[in-house]
PDB file of C-alpha atoms in Angstrom:
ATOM      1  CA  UNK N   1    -109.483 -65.649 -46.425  1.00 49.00           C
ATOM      2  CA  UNK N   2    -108.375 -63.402 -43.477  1.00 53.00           C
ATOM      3  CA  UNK N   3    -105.232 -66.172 -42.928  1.00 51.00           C
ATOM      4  CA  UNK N   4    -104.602 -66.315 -46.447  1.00 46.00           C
ATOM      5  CA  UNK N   5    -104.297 -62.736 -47.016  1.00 44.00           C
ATOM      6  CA  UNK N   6    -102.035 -62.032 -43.955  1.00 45.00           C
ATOM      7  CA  UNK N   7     -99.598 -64.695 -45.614  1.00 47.00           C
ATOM      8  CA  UNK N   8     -99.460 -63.389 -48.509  1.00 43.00           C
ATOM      9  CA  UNK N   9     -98.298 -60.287 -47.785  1.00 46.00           C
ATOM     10  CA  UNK N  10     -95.904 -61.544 -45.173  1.00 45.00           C
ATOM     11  CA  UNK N  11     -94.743 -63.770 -48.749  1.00 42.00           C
ATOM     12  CA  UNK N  12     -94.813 -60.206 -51.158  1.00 43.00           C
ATOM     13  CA  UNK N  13     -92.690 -58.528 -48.058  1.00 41.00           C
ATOM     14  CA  UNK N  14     -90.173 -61.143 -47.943  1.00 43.00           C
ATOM     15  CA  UNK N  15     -89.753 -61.450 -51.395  1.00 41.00           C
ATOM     16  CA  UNK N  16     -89.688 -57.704 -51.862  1.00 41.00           C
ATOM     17  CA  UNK N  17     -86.899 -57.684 -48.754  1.00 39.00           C
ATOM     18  CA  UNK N  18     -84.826 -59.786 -50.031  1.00 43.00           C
ATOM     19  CA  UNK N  19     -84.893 -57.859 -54.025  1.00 40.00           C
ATOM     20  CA  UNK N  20     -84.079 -54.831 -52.408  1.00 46.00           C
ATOM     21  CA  UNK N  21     -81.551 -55.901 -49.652  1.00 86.00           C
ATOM     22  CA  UNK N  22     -79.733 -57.893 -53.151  1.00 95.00           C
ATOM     23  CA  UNK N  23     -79.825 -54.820 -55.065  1.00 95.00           C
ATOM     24  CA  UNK N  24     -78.696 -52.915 -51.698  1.00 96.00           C
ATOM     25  CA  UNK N  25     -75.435 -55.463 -51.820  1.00 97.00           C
ATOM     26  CA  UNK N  26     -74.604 -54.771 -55.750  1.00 97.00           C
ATOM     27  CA  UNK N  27     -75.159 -51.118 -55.510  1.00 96.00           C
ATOM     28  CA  UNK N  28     -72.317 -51.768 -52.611  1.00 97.00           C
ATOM     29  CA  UNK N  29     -70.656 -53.757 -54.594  1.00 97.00           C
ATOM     30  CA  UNK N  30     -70.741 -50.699 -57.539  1.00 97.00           C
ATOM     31  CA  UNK N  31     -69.316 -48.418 -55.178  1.00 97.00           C
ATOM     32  CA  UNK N  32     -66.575 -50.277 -54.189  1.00 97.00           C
ATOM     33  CA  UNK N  33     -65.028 -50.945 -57.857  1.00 97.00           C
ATOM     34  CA  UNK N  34     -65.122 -47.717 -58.197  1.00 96.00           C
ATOM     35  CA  UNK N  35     -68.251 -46.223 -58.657  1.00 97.00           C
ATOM     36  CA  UNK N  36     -71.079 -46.078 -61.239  1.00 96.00           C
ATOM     37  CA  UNK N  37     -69.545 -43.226 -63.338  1.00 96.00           C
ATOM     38  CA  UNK N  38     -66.325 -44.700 -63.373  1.00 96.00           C
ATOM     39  CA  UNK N  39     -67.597 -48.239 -64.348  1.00 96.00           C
ATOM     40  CA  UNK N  40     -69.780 -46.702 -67.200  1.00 95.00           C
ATOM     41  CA  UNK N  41     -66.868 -45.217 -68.581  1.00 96.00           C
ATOM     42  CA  UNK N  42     -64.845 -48.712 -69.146  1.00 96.00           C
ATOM     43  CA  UNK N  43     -64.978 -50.039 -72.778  1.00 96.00           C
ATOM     44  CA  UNK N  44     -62.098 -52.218 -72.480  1.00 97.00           C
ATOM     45  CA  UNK N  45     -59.634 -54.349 -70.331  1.00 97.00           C
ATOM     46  CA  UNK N  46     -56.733 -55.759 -71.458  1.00 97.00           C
ATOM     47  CA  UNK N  47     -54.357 -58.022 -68.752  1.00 97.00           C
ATOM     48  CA  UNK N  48     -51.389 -60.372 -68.912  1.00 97.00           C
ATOM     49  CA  UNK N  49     -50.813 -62.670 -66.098  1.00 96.00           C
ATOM     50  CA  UNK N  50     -49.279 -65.299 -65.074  1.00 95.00           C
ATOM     51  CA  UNK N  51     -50.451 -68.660 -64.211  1.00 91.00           C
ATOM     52  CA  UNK N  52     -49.703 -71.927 -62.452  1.00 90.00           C
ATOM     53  CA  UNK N  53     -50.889 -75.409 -63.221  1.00 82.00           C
ATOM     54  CA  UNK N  54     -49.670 -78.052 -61.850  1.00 78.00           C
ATOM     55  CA  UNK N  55     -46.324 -76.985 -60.775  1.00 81.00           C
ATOM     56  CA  UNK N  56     -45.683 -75.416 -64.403  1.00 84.00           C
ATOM     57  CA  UNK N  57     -45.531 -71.689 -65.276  1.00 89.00           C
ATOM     58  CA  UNK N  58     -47.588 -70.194 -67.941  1.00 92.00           C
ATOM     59  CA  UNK N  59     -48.322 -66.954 -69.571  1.00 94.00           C
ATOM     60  CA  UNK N  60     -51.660 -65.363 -69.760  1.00 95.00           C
ATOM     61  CA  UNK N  61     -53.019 -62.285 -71.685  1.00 96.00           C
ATOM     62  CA  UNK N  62     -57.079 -61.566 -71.508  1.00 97.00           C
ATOM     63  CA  UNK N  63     -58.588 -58.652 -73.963  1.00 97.00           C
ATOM     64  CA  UNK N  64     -62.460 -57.624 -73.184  1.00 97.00           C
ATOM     65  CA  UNK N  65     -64.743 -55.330 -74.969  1.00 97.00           C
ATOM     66  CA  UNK N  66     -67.208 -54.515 -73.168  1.00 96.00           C
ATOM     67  CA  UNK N  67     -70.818 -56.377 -74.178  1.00 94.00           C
ATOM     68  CA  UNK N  68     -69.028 -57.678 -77.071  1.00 96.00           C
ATOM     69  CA  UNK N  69     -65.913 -59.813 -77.154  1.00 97.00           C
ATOM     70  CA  UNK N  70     -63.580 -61.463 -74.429  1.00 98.00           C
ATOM     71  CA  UNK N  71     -60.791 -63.559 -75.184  1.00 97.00           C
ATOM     72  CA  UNK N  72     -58.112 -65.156 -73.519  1.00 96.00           C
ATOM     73  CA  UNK N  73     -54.978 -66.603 -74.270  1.00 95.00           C
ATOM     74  CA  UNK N  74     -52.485 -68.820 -72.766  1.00 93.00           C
ATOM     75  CA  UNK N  75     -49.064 -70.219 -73.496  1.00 91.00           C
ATOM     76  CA  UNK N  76     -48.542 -73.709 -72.005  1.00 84.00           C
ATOM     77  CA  UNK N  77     -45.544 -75.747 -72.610  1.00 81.00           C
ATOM     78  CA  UNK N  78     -45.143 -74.086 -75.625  1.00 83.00           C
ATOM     79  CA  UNK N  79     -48.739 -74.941 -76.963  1.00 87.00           C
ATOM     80  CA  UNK N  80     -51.354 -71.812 -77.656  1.00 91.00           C
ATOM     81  CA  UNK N  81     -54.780 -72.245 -75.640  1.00 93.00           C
ATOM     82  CA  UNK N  82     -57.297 -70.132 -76.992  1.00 96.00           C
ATOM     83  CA  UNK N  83     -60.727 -68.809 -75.435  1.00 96.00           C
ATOM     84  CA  UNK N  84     -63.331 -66.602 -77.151  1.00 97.00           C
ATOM     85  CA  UNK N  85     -66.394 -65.498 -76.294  1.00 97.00           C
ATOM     86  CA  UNK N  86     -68.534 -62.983 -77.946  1.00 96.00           C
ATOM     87  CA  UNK N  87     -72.316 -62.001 -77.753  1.00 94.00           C
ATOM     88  CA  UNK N  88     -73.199 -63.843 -80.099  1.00 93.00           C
ATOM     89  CA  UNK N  89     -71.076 -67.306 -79.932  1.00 95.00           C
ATOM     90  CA  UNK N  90     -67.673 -68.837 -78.706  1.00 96.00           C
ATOM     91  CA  UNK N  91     -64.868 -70.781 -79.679  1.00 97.00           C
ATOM     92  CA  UNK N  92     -61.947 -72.077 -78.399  1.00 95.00           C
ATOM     93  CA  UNK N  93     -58.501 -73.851 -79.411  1.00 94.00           C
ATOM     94  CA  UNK N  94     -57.068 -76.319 -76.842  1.00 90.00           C
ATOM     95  CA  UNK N  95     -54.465 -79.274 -78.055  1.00 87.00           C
ATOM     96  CA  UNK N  96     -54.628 -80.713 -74.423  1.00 79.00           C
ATOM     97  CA  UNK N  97     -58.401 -81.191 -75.430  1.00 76.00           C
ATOM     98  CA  UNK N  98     -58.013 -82.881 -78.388  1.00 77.00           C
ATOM     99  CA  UNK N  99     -59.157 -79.772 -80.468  1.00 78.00           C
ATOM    100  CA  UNK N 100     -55.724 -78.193 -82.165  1.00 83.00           C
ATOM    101  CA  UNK N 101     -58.497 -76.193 -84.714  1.00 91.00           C
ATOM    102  CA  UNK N 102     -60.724 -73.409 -83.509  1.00 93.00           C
ATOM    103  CA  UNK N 103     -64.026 -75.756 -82.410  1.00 94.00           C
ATOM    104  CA  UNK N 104     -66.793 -73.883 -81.485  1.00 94.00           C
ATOM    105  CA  UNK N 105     -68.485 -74.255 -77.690  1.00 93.00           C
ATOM    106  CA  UNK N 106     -71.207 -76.171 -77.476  1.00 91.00           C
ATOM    107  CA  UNK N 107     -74.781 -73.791 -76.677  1.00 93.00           C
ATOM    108  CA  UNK N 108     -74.318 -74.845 -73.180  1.00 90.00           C
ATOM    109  CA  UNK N 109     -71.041 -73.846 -72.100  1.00 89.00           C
ATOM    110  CA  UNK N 110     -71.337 -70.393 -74.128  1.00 93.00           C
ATOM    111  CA  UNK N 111     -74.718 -69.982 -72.088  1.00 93.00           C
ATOM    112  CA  UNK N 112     -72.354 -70.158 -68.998  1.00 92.00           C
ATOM    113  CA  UNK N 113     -69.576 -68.259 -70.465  1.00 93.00           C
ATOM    114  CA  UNK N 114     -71.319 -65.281 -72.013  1.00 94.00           C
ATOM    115  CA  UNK N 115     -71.227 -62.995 -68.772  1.00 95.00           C
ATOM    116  CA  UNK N 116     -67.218 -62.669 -69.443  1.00 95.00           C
ATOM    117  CA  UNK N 117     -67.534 -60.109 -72.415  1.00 96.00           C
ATOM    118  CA  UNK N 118     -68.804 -57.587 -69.467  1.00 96.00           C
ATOM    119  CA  UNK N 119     -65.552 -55.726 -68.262  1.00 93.00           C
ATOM    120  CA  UNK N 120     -66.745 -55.111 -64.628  1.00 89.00           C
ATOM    121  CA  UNK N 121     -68.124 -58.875 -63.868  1.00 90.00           C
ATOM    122  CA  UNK N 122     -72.204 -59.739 -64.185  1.00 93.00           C
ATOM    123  CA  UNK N 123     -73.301 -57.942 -60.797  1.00 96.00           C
ATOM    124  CA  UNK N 124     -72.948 -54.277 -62.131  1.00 96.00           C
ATOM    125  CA  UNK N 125     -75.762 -52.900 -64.200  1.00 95.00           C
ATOM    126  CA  UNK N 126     -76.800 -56.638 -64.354  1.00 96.00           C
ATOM    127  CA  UNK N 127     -80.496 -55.651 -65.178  1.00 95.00           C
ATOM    128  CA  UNK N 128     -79.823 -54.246 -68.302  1.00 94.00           C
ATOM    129  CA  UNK N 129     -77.735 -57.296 -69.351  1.00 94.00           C
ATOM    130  CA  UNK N 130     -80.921 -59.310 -69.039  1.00 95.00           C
ATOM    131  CA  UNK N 131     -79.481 -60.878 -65.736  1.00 96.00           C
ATOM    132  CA  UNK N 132     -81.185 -61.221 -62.746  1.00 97.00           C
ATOM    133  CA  UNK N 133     -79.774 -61.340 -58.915  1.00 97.00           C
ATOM    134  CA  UNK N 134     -81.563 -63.115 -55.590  1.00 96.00           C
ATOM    135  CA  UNK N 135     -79.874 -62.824 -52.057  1.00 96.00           C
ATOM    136  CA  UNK N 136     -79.959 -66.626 -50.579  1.00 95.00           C
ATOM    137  CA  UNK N 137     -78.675 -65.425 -47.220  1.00 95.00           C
ATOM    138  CA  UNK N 138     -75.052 -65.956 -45.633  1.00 95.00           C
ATOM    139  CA  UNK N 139     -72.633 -68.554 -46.092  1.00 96.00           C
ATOM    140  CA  UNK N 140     -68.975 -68.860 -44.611  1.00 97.00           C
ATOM    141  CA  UNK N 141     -66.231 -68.468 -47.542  1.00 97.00           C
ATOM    142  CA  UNK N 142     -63.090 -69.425 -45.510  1.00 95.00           C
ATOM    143  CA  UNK N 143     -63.458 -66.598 -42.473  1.00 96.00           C
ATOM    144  CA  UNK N 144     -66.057 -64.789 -44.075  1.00 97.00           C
ATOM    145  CA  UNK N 145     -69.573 -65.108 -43.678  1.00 96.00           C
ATOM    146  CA  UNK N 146     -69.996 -64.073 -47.151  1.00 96.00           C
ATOM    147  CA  UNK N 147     -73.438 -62.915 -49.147  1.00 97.00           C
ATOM    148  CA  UNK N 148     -74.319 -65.253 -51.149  1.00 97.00           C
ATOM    149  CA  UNK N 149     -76.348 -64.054 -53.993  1.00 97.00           C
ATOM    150  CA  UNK N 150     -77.586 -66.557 -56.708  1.00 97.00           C
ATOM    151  CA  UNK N 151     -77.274 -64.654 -60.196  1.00 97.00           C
ATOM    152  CA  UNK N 152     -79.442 -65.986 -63.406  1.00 97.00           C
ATOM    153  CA  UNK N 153     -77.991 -64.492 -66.700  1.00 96.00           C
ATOM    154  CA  UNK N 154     -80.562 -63.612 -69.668  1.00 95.00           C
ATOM    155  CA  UNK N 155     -80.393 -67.454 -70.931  1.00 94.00           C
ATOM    156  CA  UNK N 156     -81.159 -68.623 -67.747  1.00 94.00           C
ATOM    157  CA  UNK N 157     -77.654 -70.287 -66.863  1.00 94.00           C
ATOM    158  CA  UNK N 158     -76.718 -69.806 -63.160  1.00 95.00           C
ATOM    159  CA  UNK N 159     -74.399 -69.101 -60.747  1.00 96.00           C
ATOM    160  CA  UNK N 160     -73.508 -68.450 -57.372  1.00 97.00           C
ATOM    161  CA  UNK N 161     -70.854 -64.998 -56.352  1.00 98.00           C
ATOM    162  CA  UNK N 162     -70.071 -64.684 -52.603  1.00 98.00           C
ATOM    163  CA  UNK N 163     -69.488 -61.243 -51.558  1.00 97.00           C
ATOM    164  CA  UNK N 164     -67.533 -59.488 -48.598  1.00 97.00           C
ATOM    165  CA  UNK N 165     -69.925 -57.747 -46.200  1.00 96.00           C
ATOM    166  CA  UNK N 166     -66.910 -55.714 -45.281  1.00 96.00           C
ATOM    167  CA  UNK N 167     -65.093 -54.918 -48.244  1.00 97.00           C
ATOM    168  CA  UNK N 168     -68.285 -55.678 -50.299  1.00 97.00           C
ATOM    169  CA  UNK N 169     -65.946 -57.050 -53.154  1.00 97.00           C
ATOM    170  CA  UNK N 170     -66.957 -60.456 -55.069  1.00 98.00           C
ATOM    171  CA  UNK N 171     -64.741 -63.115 -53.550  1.00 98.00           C
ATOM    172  CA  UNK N 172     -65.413 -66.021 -54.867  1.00 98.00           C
ATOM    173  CA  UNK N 173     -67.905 -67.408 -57.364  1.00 97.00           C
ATOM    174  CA  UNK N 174     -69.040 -70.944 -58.393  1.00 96.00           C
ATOM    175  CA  UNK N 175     -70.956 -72.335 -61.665  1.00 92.00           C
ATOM    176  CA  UNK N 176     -71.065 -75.328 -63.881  1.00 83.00           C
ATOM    177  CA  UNK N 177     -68.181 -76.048 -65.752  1.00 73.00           C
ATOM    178  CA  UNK N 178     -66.731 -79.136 -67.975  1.00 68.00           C
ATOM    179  CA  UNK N 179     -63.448 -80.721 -67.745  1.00 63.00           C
ATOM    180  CA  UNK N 180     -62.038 -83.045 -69.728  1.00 61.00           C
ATOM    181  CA  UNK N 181     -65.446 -84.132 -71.081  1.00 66.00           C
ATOM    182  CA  UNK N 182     -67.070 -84.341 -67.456  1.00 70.00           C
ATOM    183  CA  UNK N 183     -69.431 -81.920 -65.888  1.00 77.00           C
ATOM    184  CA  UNK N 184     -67.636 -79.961 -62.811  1.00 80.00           C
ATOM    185  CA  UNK N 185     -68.300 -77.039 -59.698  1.00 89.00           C
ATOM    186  CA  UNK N 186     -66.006 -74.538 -61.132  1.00 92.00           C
ATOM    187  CA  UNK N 187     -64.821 -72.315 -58.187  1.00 96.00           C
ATOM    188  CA  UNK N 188     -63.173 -69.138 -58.566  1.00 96.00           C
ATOM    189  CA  UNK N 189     -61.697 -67.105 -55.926  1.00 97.00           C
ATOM    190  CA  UNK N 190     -60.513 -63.304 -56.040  1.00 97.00           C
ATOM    191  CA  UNK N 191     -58.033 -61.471 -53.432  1.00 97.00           C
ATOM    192  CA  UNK N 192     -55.575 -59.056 -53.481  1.00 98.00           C
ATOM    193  CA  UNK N 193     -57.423 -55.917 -55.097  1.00 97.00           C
ATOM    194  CA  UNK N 194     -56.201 -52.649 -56.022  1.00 97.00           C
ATOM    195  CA  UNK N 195     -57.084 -49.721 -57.627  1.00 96.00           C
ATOM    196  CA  UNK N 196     -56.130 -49.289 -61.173  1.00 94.00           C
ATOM    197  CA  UNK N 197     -54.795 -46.091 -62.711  1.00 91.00           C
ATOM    198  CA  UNK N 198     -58.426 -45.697 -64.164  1.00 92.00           C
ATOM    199  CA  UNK N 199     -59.972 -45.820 -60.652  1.00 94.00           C
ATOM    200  CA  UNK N 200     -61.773 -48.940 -60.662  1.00 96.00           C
ATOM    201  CA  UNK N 201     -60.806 -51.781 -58.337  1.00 97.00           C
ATOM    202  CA  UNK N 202     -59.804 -55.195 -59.675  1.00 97.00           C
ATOM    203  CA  UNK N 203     -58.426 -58.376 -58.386  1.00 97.00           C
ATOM    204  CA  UNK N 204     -54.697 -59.291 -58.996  1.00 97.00           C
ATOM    205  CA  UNK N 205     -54.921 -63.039 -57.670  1.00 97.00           C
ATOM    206  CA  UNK N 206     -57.481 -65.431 -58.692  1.00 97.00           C
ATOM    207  CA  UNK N 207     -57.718 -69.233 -58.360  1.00 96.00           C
ATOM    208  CA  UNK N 208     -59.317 -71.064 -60.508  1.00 94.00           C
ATOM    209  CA  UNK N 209     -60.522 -74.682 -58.727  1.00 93.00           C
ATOM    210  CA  UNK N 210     -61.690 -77.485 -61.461  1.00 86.00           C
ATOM    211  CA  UNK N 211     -62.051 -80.180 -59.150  1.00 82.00           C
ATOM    212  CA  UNK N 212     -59.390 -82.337 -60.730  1.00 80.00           C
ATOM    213  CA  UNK N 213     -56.936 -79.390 -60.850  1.00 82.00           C
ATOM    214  CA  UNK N 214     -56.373 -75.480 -60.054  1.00 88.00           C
ATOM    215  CA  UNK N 215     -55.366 -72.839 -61.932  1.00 90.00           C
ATOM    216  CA  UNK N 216     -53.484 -69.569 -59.849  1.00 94.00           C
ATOM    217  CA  UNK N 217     -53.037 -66.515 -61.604  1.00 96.00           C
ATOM    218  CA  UNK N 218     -51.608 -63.251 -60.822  1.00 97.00           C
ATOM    219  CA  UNK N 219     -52.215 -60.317 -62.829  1.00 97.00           C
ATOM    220  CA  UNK N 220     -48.659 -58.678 -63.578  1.00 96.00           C
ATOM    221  CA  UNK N 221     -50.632 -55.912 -65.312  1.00 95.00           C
ATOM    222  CA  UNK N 222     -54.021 -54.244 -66.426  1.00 96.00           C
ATOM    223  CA  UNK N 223     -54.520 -51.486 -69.008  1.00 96.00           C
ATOM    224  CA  UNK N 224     -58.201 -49.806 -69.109  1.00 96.00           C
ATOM    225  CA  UNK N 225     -59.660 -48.349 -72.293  1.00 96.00           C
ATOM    226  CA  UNK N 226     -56.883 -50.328 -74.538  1.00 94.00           C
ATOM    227  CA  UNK N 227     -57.731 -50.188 -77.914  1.00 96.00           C
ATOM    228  CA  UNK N 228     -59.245 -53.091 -79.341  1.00 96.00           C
ATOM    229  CA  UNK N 229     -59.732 -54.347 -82.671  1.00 95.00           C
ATOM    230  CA  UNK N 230     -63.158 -56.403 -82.860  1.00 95.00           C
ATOM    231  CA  UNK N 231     -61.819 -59.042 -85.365  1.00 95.00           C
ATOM    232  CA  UNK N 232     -59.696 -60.435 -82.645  1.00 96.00           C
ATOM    233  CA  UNK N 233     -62.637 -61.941 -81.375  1.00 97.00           C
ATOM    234  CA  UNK N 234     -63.061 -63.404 -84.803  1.00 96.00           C
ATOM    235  CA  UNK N 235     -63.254 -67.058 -85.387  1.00 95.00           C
ATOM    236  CA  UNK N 236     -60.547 -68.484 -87.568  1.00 90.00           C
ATOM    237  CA  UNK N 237     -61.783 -70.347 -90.806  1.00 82.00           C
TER     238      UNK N 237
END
C-alpha cells in the first residue's frame, strides 16, 4: 500500500507538471502574439497571399471571423478553389477534385478543420474552445529543439504544433489530412513573423507539405478587424 501510494503521487505530480509546464508554454506563446488583451480584441482577419504549387503562381485571399466562419479562396490556372469552414459545418469547391459544385466535407475532415474559424490559431484561450493541450516533451524541428505539445480539439480530432522555446512562436504543426482521396501527414510550417498594425504577431510565410506536393505562401497583406459579412461563409444552393 505504502509502494502504491508513493507512485501514485509521483504519477498525479508528473501529470500535474507536465499540465502546468503546457499551459506555462501557451501563456508564452499568448504573450508573444501580442498579448491577451490584444488577442481578445481580434474579431476578424482578412489576408491575400500568394502561393506556389508546383512551379505555378496563384492568388490567395483568407477571411476569418472569429469562432464563426473561415474561408479561403484561391485562383489557380484560372479555376476558383473554394474552402469554408464554419462552427457548425464546411464546404468546399475544388474542379481539380472532381467537385466543380459546393460539396460539403465529410464529418471527418470538418472535425480536423474546425480550429481555423479561431483568428489567433487553437493554442490561445484553447480551454474555452473545448480544446485541450498536453506537453509530449522536445523534438528537433530543423535546428530547433522545438516543444512539442499534442492539442485535442472539443471533437476529439488531434494534432501536433511545435513551438520555439526562444521565440515561443508556433512553427510548425502536423495533423491528418486527405489528398486526392488518400489519407496524408499534413505539415505546416510558419516563419517570417511580424507585427501587424493591430499589434499582434503573425506569420508571413507558410508551407504547406501534402506529401505528394507543397504549397508556399506568402502573405502580401493582413487587415485586422475587417468587416465581415457572415453570409460569405454561406453555402451556395
Amino acid at each position: 500500500m505504502r509502494t502504491f501510494l508513493v507512485t501514485l503521487t509521483a504519477l498525479l505530480t508528473v501529470t500535474f507538471t507536465n499540465a502546468q509546464t503546457a499551459d506555462e508554454i501557451v501563456a508564452k506563446n499568448t504573450d508573444a502574439l501580442g498579448g491577451k488583451e490584444k488577442l481578445s480584441q481580434v474579431s476578424s482577419i482578412h489576408s491575400e497571399s500568394s502561393m506556389e504549387v508546383m512551379g505555378n503562381e496563384s492568388s490567395s485571399k483568407t477571411t476569418v471571423l472569429n469562432g464563426k466562419g473561415y474561408k479561403n479562396e484561391t485562383d489557380f490556372n484560372g479555376q476558383q478553389i473554394v474552402q469554408v469552414v464554419t462552427d457548425k459545418g464546411g464546404w468546399a469547391i475544388n474542379p481539380f477534385g472532381g467537385s466543380a459544385t459546393a460539396t460539403a466535407l465529410p464529418d471527418d475532415q470538418f472535425k480536423m478543420s474546425e480550429d481555423q474559424v479561431y483568428v489567433t490559431g487553437p493554442l490561445f484561450d484553447y480551454a474555452a474552445h473545448g480544446g485541450k493541450v498536453e506537453l509530449s516533451g522536445q523534438e528537433k524541428v530543423g535546428d530547433v529543439n522545438a516543444y512539442k505539445l499534442k492539442y485535442t480539439n472539443k471533437d476529439s480530432a488531434e494534432s501536433t504544433i511545435y513551438v520555439d522555446p526562444t521565440t515561443w512562436l508556433v512553427i510548425q504543426t502536423v495533423k491528418k489530412g486527405e489528398a486526392m482521396g488518400q489519407p496524408i501527414n499534413v505539415t505546416t510550417s510558419y516563419s517570417d513573423y511580424r507585427k501587424t498594425d493591430a499589434g499582434i504577431t503573425m506569420p508571413f510565410a507558410i508551407n504547406i507539405d501534402m506529401q505528394q506536393f507543397a504549397l508556399n505562401v506568402k502573405v502580401k497583406n493582413i487587415e485586422v478587424n475587417k468587416a465581415v459579412d457572415p453570409t460569405v461563409f454561406e453555402m451556395p444552393k
